[in-house]
PDB file of C-alpha atoms in Angstrom:
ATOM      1  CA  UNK A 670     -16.769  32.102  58.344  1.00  0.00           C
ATOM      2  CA  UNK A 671     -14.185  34.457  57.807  1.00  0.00           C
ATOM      3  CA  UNK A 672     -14.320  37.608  55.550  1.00  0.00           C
ATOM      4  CA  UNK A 673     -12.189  40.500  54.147  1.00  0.00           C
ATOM      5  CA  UNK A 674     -14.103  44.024  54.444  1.00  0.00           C
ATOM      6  CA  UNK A 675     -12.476  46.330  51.805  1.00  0.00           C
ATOM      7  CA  UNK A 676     -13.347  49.954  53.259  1.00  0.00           C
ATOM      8  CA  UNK A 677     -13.254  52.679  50.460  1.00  0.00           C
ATOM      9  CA  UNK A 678     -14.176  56.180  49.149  1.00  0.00           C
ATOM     10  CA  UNK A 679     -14.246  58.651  46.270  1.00  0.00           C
ATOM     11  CA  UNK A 680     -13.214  61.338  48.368  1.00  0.00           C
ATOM     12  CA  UNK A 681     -11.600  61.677  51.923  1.00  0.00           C
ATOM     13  CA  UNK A 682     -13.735  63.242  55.297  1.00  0.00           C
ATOM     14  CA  UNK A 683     -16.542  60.667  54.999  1.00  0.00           C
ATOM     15  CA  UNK A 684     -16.032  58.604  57.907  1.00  0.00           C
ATOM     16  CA  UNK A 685     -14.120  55.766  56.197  1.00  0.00           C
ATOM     17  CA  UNK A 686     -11.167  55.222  58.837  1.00  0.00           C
ATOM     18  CA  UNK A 687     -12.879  56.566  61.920  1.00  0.00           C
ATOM     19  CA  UNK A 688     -15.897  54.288  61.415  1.00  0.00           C
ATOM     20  CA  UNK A 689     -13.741  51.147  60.639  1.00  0.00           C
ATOM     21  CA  UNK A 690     -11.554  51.785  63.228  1.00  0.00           C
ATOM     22  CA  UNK A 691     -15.049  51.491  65.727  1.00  0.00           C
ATOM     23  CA  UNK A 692     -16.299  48.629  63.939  1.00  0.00           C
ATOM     24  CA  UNK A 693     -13.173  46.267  63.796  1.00  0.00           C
ATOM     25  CA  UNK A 694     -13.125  47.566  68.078  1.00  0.00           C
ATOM     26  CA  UNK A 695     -16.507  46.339  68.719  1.00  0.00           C
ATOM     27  CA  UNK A 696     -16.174  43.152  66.681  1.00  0.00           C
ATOM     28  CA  UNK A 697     -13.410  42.355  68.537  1.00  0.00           C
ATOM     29  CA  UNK A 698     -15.418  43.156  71.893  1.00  0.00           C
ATOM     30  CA  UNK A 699     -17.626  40.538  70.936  1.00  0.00           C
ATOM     31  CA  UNK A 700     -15.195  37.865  70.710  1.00  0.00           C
ATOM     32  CA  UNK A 701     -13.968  38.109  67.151  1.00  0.00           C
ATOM     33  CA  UNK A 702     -10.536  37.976  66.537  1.00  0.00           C
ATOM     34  CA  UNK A 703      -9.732  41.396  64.235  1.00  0.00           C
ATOM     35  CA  UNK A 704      -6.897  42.451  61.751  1.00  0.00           C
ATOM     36  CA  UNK A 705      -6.744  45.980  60.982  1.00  0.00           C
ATOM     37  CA  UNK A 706      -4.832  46.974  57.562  1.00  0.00           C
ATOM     38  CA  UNK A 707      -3.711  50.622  56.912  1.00  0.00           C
ATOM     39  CA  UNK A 708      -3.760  50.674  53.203  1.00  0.00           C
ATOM     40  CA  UNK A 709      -4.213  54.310  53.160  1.00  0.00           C
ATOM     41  CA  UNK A 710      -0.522  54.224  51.571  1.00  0.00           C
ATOM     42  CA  UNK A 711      -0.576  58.467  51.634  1.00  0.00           C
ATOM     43  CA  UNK A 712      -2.101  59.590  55.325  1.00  0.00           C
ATOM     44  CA  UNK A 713      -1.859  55.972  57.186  1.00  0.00           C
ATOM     45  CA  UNK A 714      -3.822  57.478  60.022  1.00  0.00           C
ATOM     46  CA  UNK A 715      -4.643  54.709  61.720  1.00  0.00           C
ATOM     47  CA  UNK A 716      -2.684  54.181  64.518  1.00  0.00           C
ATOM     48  CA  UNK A 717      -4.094  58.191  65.517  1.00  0.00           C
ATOM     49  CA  UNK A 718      -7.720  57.255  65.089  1.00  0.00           C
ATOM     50  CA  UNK A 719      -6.863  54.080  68.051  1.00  0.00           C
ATOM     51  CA  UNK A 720      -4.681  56.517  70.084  1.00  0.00           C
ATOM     52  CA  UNK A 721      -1.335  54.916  69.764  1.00  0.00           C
ATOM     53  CA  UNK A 722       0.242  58.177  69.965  1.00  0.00           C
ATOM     54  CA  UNK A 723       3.462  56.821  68.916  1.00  0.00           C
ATOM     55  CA  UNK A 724       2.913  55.798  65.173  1.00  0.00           C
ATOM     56  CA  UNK A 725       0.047  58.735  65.145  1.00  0.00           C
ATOM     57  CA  UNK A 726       1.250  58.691  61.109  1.00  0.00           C
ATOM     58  CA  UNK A 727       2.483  55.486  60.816  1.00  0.00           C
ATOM     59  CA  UNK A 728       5.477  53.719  62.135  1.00  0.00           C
ATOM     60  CA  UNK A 729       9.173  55.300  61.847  1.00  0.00           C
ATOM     61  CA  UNK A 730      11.387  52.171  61.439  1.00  0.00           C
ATOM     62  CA  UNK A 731      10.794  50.500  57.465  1.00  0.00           C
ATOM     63  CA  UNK A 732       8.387  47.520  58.988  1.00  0.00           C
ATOM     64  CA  UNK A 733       5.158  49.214  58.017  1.00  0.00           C
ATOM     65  CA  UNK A 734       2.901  47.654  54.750  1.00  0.00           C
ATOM     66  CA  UNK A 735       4.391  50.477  52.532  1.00  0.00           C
ATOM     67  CA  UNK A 736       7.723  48.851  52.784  1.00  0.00           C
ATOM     68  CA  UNK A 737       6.036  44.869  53.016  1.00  0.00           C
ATOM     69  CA  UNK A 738       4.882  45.747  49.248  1.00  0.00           C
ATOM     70  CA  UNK A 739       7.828  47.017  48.323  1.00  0.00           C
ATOM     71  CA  UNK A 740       9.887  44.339  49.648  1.00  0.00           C
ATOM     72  CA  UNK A 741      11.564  46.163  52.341  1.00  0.00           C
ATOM     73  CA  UNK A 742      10.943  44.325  54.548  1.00  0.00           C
ATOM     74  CA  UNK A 743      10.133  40.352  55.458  1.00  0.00           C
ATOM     75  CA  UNK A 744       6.916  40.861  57.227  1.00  0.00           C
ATOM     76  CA  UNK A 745       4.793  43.486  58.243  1.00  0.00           C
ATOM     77  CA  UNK A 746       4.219  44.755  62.109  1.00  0.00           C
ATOM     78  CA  UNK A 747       1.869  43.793  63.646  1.00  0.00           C
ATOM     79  CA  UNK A 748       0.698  45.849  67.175  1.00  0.00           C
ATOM     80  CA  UNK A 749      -2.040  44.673  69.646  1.00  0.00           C
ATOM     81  CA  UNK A 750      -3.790  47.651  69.947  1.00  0.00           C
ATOM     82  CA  UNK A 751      -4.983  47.249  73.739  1.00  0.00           C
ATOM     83  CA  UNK A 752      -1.164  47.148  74.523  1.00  0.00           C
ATOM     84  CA  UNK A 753      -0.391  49.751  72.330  1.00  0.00           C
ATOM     85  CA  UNK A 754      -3.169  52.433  72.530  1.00  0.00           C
ATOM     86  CA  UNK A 755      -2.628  55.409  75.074  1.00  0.00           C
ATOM     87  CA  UNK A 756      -6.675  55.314  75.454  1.00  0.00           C
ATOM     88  CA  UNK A 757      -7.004  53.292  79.240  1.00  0.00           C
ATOM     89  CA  UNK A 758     -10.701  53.462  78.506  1.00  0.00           C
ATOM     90  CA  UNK A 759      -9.780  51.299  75.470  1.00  0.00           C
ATOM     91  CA  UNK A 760      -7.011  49.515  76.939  1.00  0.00           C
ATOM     92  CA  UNK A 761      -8.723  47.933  79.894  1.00  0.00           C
ATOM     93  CA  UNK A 762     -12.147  47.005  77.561  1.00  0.00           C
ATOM     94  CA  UNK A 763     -11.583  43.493  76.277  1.00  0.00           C
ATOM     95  CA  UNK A 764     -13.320  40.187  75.694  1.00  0.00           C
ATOM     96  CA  UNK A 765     -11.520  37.135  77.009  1.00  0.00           C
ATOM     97  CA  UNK A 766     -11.863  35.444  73.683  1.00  0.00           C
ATOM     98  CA  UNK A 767     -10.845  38.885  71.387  1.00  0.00           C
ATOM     99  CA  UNK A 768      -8.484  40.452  69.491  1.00  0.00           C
ATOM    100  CA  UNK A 769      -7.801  43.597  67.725  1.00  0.00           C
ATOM    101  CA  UNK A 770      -4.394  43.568  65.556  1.00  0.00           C
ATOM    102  CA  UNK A 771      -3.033  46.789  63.789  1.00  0.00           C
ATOM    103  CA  UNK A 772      -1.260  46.749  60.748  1.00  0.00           C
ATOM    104  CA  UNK A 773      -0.156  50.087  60.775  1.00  0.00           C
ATOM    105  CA  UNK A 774       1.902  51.927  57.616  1.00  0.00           C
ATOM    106  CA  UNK A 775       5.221  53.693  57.492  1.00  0.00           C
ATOM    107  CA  UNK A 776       5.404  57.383  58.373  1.00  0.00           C
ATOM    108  CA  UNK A 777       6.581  59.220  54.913  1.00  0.00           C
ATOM    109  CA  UNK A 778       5.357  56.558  52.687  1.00  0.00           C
ATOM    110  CA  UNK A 779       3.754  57.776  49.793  1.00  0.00           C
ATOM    111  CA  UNK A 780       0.952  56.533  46.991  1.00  0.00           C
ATOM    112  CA  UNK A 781       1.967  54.116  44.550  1.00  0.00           C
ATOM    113  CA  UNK A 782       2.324  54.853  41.235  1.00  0.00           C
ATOM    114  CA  UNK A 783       3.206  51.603  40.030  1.00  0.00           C
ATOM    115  CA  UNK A 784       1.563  48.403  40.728  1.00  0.00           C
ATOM    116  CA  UNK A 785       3.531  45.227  39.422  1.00  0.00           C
ATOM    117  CA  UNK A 786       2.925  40.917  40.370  1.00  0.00           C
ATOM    118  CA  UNK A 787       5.647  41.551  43.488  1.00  0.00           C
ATOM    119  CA  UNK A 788       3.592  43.719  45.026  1.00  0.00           C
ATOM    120  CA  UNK A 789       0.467  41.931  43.996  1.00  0.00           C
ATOM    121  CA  UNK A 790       2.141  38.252  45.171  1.00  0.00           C
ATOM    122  CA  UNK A 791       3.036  39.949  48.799  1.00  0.00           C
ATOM    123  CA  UNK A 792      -0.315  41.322  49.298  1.00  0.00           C
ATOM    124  CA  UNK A 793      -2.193  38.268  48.182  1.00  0.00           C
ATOM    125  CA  UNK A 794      -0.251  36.607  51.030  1.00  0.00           C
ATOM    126  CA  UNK A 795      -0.915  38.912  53.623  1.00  0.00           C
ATOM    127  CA  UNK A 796      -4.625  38.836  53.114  1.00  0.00           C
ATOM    128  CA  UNK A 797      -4.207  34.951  53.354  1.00  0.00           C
ATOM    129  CA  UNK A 798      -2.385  35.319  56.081  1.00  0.00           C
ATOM    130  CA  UNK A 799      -5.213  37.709  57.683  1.00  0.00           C
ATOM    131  CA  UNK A 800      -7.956  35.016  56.726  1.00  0.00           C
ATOM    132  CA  UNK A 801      -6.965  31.796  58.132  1.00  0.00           C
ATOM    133  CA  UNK A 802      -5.577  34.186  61.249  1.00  0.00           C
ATOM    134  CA  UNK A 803      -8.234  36.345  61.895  1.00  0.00           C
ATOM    135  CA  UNK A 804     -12.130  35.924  61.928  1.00  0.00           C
ATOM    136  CA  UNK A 805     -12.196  39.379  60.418  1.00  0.00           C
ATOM    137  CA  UNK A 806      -9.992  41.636  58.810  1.00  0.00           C
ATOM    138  CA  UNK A 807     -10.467  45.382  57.838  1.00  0.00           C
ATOM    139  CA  UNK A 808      -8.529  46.879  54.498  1.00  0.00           C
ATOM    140  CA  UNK A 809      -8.701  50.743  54.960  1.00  0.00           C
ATOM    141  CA  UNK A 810      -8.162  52.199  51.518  1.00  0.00           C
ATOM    142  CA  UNK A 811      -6.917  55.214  49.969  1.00  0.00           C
ATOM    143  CA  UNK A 812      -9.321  57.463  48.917  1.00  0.00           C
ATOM    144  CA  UNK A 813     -10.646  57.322  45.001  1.00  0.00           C
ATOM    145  CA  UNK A 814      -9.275  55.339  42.831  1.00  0.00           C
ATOM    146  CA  UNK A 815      -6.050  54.365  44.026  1.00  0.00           C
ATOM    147  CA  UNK A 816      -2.972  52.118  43.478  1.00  0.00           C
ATOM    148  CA  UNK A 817      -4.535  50.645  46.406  1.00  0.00           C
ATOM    149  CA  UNK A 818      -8.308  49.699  45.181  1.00  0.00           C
ATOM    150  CA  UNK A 819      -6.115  48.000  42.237  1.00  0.00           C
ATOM    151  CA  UNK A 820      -3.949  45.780  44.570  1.00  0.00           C
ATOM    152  CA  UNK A 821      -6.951  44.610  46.617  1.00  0.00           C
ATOM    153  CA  UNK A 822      -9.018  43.350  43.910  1.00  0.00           C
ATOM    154  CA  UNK A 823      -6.029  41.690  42.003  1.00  0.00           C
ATOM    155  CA  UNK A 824      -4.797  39.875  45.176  1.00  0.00           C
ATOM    156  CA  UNK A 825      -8.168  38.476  45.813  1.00  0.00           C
ATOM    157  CA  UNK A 826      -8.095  37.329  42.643  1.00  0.00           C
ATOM    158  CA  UNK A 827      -5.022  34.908  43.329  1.00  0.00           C
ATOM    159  CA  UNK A 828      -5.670  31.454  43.939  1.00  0.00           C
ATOM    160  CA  UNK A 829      -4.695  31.378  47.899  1.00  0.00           C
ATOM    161  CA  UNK A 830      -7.789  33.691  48.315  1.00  0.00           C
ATOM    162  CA  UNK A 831     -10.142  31.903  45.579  1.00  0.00           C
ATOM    163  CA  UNK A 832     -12.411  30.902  48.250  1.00  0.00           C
ATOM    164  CA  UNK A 833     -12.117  34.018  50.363  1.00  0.00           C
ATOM    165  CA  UNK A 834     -15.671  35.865  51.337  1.00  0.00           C
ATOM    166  CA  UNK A 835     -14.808  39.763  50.662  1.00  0.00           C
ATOM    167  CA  UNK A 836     -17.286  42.655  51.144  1.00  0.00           C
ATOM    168  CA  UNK A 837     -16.513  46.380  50.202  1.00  0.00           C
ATOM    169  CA  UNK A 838     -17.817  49.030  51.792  1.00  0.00           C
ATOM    170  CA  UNK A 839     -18.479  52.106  49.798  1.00  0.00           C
ATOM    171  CA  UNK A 840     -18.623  55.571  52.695  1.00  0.00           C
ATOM    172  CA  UNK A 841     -19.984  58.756  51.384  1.00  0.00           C
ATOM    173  CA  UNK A 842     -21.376  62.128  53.176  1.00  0.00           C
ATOM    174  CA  UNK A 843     -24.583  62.786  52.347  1.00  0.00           C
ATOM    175  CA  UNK A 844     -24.498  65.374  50.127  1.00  0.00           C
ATOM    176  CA  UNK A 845     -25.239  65.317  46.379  1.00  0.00           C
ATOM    177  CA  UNK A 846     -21.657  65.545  45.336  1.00  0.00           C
ATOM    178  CA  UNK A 847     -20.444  62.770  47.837  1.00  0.00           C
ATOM    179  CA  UNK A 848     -23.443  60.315  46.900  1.00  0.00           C
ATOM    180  CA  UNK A 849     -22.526  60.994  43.198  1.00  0.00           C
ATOM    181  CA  UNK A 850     -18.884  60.776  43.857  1.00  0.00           C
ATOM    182  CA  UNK A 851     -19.635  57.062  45.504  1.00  0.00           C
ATOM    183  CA  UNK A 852     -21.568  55.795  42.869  1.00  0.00           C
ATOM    184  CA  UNK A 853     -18.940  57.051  40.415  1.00  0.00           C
ATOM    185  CA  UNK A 854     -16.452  54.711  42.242  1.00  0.00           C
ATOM    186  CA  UNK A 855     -18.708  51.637  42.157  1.00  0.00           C
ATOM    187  CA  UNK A 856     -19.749  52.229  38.572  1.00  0.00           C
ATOM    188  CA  UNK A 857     -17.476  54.524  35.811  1.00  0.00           C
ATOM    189  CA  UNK A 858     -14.847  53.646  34.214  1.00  0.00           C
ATOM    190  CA  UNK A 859     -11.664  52.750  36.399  1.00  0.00           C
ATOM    191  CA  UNK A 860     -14.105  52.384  39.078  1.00  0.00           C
ATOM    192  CA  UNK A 861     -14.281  49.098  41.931  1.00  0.00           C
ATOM    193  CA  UNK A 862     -16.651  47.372  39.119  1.00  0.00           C
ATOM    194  CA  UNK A 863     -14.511  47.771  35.843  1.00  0.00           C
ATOM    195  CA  UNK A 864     -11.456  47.326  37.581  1.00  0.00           C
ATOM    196  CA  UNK A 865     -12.725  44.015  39.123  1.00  0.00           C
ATOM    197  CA  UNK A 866     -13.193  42.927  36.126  1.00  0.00           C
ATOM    198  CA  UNK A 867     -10.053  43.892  34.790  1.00  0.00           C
ATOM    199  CA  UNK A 868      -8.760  41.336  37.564  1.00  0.00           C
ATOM    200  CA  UNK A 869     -10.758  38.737  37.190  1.00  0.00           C
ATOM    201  CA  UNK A 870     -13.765  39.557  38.957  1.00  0.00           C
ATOM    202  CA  UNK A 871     -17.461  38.659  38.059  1.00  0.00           C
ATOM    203  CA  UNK A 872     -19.092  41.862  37.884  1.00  0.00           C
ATOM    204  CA  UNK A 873     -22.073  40.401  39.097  1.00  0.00           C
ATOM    205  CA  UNK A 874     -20.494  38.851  42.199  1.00  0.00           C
ATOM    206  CA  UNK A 875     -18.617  41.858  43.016  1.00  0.00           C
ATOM    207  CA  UNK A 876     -21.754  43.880  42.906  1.00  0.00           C
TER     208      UNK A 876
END
């Protein structure tokens, strides 16, 4: 089975990025094969958090997801991030049979504002290009409720990915104000549930 993991939060510093980062790394040292999406359109952080010191903030030449969506470019880069990372500890760890794949975003790229069927059409592909490539593939988020939390739950409501197993994973500190800041984004209005629904969604299912 393959499956999407949609990794969100109300409210950045709660672990979000840093702990998918370490899951997708020891999924992938157990074999799987693992995509790794920087959605975080505003901070894309992620090539920092796996020590590829070189797109610490995204990549500098137009080929990141920012610019896929906005049809900049024809296809997204992709980095293997054993070659890539300037950790040896995490450069020499493998498993003969896995892979970790970065997606990384583009350095200066900015939140949408906007979402419109383009965008939704090009993402929708890339996830389906994810599933039937990868056995798992991480979507790191922007924090609250973003452009972002939109364009994942209408592209896996397009037929291509009618059959795809997603799971969303909601991170919060535990603090009153985080825990009621999380449940906010699963429940109020705009929130992962309402806005599911908006799409598409059974707000059962997606529960």
């Amino acid at each position: 089975m393959t499956v999407l993991v949609f990794s969100a939060s109300d409210k950045g510093g709660t672990g979000r990025s840093v702990t998918s980062c370490n899951m997708a790394y020891w999924l992938s040292m157990k074999g799987h094969k693992v995509a790794y999406l920087d959605f975080d359109f505003g901070s894309p952080t992620a090539g920092g958090t796996f020590e590829i010191s070189r797109i610490d903030n995204g990549v500098r030449d137009g080929t990141g997801l920012h610019a896929y969506l906005l049809n900049e470019n024809g296809s997204p880069a992709r980095l293997s991030v054993r070659s890539e990372t300037d950790r040896m500890e995490l450069s020499r760890s493998r498993h003969p049979s896995g892979r970790l794949v970065l997606f990384p975003g583009d350095l200066g790229g900015s939140e949408f504002t906007t979402l419109d069927e383009r965008m939704i059409d090009r993402c929708a592909a890339l996830f389906a290009t994810c599933e039937q490539e990868f056995d798992v593939t991480f979507v790191d988020l922007s924090a609250g409720r973003s452009i972002a939390l939109a364009l994942a739950l209408s592209a896996t409501r397009e037929p291509q990915l009618s059959r795809a197993v997603c799971r969303w994973l909601i991170f919060h500190r535990w603090t009153r104000q985080h825990i009621a800041a999380a449940r906010g984004l699963v429940h109020d209005e705009h929130g992962v549930l309402a806005t599911g629904e908006a799409w598409g969604h059974d707000r059962t299912a997606l529960l």
